[in-house]
Each structure stands twice: as C-alpha cells, then as structure tokens.
Short mmCIF file of N, CA and C in Angstrom, two decimals:
data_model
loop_
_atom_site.label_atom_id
_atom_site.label_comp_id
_atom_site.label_asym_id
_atom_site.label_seq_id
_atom_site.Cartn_x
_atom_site.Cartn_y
_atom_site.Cartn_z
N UNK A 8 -2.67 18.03 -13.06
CA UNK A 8 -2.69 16.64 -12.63
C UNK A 8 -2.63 16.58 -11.11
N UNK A 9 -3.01 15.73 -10.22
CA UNK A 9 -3.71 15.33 -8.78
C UNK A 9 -2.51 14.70 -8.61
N UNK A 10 -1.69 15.11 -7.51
CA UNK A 10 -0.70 14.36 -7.18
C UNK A 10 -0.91 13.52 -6.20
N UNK A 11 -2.07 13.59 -5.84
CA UNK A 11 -3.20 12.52 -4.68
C UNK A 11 -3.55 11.20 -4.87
N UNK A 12 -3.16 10.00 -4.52
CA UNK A 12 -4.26 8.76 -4.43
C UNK A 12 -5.43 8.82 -3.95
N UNK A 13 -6.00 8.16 -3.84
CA UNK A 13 -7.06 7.61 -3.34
C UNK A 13 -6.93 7.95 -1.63
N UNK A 14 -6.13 7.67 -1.00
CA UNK A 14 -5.63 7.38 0.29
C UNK A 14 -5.28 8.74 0.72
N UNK A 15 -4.95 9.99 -0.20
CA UNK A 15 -4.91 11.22 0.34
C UNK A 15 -3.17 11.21 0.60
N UNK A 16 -3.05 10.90 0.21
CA UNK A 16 -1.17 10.61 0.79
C UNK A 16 -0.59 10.63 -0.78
N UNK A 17 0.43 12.13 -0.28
CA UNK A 17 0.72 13.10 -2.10
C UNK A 17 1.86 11.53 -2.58
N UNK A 18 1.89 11.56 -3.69
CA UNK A 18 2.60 10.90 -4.63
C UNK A 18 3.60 11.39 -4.47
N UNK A 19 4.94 10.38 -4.44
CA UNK A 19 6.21 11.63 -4.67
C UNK A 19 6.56 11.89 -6.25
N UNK A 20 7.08 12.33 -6.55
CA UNK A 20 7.67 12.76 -8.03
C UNK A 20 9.40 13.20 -7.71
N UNK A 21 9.97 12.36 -6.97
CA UNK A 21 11.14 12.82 -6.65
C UNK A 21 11.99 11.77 -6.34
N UNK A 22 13.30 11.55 -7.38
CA UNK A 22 13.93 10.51 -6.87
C UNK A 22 15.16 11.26 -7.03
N UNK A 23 16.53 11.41 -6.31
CA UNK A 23 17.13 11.78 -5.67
C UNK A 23 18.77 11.54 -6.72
N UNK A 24 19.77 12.28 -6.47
CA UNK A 24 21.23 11.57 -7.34
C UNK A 24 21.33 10.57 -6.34
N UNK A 25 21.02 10.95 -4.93
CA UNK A 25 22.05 9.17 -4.15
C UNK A 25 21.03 8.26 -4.06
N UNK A 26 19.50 8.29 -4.84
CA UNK A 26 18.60 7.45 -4.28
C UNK A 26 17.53 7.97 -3.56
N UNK A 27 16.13 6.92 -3.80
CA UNK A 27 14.82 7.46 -3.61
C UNK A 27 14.85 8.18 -2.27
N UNK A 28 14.45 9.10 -2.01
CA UNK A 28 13.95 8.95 -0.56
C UNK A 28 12.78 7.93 0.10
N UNK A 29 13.42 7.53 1.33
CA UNK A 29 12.74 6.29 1.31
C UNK A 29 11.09 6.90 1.47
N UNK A 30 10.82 8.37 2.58
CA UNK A 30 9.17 8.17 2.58
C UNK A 30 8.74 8.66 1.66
N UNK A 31 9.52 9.22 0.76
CA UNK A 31 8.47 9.70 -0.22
C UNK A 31 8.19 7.94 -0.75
N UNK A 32 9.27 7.23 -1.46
CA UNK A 32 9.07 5.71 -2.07
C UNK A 32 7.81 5.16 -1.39
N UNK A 33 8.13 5.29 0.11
CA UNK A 33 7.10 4.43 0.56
C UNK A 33 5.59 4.84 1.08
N UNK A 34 5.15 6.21 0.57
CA UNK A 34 4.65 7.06 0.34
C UNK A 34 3.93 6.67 -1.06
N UNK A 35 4.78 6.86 -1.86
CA UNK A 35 3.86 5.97 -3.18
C UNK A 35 3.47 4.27 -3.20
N UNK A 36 4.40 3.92 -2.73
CA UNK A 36 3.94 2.37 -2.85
C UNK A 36 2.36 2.12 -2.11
N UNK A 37 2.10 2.88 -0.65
CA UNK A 37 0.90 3.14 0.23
C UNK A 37 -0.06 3.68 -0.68
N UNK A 38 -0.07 4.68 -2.08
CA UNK A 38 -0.81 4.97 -2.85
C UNK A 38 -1.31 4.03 -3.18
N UNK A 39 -0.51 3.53 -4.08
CA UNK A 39 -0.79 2.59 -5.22
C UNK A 39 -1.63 1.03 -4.28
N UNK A 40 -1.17 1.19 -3.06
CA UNK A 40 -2.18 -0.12 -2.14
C UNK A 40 -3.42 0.50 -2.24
N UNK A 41 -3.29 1.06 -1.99
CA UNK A 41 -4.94 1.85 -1.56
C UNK A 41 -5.60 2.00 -2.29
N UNK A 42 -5.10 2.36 -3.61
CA UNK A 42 -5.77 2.56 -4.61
C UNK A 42 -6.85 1.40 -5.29
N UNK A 43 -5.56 0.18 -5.45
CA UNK A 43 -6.09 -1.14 -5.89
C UNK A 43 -6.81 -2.12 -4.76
N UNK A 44 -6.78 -1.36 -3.54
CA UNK A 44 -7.28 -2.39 -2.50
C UNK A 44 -8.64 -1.54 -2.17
N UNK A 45 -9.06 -0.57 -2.79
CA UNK A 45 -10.15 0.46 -2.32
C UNK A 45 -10.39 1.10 -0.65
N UNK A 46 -9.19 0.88 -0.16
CA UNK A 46 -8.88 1.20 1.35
C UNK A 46 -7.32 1.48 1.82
N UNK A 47 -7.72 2.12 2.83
CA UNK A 47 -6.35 1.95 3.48
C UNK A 47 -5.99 1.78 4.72
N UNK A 48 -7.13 0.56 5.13
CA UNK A 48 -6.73 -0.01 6.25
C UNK A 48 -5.95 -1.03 6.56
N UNK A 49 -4.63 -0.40 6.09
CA UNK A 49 -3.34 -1.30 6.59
C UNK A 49 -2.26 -0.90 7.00
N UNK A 50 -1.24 -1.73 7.47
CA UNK A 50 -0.37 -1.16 8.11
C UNK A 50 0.80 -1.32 7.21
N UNK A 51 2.01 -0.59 7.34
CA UNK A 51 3.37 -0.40 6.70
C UNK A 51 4.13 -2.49 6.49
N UNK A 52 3.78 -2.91 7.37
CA UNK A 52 4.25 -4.41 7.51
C UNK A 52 2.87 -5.46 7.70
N UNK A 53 2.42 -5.23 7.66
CA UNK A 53 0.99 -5.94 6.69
C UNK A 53 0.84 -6.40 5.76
N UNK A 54 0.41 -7.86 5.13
CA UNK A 54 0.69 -8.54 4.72
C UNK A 54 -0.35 -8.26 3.13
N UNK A 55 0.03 -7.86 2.10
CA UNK A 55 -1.21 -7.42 1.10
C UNK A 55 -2.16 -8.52 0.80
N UNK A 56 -1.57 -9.47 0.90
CA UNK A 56 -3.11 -10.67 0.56
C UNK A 56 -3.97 -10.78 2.09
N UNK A 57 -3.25 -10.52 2.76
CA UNK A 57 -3.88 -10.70 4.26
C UNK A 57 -5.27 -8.71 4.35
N UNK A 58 -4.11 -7.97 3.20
CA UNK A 58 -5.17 -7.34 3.58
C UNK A 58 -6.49 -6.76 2.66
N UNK A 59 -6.66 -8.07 1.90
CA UNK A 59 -7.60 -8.66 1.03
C UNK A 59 -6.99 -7.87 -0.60
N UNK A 60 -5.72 -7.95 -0.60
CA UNK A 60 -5.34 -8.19 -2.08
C UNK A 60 -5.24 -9.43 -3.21
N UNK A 61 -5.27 -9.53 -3.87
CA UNK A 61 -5.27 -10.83 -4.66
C UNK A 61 -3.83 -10.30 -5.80
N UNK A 62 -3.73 -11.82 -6.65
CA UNK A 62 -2.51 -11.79 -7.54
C UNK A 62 -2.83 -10.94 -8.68
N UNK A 63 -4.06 -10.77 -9.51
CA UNK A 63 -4.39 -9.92 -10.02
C UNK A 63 -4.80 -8.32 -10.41
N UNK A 64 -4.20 -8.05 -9.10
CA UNK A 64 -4.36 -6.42 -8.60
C UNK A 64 -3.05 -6.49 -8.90
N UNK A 65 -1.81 -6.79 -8.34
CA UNK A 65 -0.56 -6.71 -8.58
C UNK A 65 -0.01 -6.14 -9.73
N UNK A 66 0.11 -7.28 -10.49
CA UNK A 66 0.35 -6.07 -11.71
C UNK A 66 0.24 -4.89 -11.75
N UNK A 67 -0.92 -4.03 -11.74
CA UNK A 67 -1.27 -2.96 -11.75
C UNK A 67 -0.66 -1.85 -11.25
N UNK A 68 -0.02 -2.73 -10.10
CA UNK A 68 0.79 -1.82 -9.12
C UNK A 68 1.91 -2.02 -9.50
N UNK A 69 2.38 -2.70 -9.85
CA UNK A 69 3.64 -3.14 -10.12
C UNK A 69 4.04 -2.13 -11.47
N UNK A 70 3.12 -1.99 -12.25
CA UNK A 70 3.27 -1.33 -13.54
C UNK A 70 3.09 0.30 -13.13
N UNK A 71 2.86 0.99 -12.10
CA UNK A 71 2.56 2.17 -11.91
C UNK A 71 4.04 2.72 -10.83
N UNK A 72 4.27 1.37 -10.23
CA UNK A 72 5.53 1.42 -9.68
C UNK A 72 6.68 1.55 -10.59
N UNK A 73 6.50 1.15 -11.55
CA UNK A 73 7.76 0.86 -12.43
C UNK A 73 8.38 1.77 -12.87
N UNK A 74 6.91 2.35 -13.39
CA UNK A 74 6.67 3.45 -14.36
C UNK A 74 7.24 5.26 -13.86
N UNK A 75 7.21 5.00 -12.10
CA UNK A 75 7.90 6.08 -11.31
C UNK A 75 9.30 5.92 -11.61
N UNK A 76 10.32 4.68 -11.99
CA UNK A 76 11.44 4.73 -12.42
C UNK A 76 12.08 4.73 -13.93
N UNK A 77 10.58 4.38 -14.76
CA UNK A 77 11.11 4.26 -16.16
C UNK A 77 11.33 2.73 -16.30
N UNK A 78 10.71 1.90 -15.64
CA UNK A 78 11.69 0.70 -15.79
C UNK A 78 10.31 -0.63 -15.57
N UNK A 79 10.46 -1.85 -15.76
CA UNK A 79 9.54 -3.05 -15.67
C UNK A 79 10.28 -3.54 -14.29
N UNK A 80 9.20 -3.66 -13.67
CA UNK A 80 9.50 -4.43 -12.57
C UNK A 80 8.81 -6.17 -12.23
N UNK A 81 9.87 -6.67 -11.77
CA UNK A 81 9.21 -8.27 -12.31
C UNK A 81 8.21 -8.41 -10.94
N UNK A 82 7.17 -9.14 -11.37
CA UNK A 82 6.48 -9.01 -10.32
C UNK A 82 6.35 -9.76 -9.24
N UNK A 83 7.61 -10.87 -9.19
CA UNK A 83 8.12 -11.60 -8.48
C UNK A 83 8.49 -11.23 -6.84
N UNK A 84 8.99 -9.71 -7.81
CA UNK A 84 9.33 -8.41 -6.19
C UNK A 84 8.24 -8.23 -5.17
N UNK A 85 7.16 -8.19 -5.97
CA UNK A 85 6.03 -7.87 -4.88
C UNK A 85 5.61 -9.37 -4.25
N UNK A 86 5.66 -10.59 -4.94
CA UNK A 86 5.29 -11.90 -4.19
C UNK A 86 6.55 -12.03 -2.94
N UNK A 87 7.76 -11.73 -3.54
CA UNK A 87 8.90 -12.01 -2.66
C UNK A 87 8.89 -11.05 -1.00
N UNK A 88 7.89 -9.63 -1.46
CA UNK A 88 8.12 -9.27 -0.91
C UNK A 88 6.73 -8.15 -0.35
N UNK A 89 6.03 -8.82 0.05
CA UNK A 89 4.11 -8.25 0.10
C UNK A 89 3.97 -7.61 1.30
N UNK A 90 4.93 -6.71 1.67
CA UNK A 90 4.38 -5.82 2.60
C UNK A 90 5.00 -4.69 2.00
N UNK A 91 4.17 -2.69 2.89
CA UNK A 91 4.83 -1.65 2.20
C UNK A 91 6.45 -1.68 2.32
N UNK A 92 6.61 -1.72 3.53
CA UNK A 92 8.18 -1.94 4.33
C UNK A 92 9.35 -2.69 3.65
N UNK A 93 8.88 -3.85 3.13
CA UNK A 93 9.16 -4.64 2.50
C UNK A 93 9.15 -4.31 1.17
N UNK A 94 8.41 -4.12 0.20
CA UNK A 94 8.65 -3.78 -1.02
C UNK A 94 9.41 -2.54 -1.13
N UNK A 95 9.11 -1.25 -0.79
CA UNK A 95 9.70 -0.23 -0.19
C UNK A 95 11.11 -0.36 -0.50
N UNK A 96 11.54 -0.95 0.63
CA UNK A 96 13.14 -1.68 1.01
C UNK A 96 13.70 -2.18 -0.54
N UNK A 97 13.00 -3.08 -1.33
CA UNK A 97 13.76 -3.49 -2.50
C UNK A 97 13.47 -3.16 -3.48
N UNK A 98 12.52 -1.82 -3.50
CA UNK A 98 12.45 -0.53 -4.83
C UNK A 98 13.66 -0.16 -4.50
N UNK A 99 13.67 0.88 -3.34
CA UNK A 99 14.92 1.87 -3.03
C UNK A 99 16.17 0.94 -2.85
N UNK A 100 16.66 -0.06 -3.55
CA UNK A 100 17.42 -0.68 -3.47
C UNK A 100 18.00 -1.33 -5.05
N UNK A 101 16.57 -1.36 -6.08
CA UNK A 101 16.72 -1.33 -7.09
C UNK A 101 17.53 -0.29 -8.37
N UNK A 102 18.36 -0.88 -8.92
CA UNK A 102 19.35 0.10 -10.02
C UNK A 102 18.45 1.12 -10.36
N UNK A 103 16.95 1.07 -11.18
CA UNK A 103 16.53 2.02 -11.76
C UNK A 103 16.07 3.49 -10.53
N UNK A 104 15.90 2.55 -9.76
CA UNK A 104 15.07 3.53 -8.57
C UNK A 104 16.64 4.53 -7.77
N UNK A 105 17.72 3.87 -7.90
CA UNK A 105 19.17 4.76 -7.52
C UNK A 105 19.50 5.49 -8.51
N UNK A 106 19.08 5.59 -9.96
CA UNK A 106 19.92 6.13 -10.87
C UNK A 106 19.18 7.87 -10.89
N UNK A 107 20.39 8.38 -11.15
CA UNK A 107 20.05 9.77 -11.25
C UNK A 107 19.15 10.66 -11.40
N UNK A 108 18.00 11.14 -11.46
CA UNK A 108 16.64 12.00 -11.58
C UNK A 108 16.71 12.31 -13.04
N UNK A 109 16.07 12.04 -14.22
CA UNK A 109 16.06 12.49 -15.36
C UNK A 109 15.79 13.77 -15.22
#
C-alpha cells in the first residue's frame, strides 16, 4: 500500500500515547486537501472554499480523517474550522486522536 497522496506528502500512520504529532496530523489533513481539491496550491491557513473546495468534497475528507482515529468526525469541525492549521489544531485536540496507538 502507497503511503503517498496525491500531493506527494507521506501519510502518517502514527499517533502517539501523549497525542498526534502535530506534522505528521497536519501532514495528512494536506493529503486528504489535495487529494479532493486535485491540487495543492494552498497554503497551511488558507481558506478551503477560497481554495475552490465546495461542501460536498468534505465529507470525504472528513471520513478518511476519521478513519486515521477509528472514530466519526462531525463535519461541523471542518465548517467551524476550514483551514489546514485550523482543522489540524482541533483533530490533535480531539479524544479519539489523543487516545493511545492501537
């Protein structure tokens, strides 16, 4: 299996006993943009609808995000919070994303 996105930037597969590391986290979240945005011309605090995402890509990401913790993530997180920096910040802040490495 390709631990690669689209964007060339490795996936992490590593979440930590005290919590994600943040670049690997934000390392995947930059995947998963790129992937669904077919580019990756954006920046870490860049706005995802600004950088021609729509509400219907979301999900997608949201469900591939989740799925790195085992867990549903409401997708409220990503409206509340539509940049990498920003989402980033309230994965690695989320219970499933602190709990221990299966």
């Amino acid at each position: 299996m390709n631990n690669f996105g689209s964007a060339g930037v490795a996936s992490p597969d590593h979440v930590g006993h005290d919590g994600p590391d943040l670049e690997l986290l934000r390392a995947h979240v930059r995947v998963q943009w790129a992937d669904a945005l077919e580019h990756d011309r954006f920046g870490d605090d860049d706005d995802f609808f600004e950088a021609g995402g729509n509400s219907l890509l979301i999900a997608g990401i949201m469900a591939r995000l989740g799925s790195l913790a085992g867990t549903r993530l409401s997708l409220r997180l990503f409206f509340d919070h539509p940049t990498v920096n920003e989402l980033t910040g309230v994965l690695a802040a989320h219970e499933a994303f602190r709990a221990p490495a299966r």
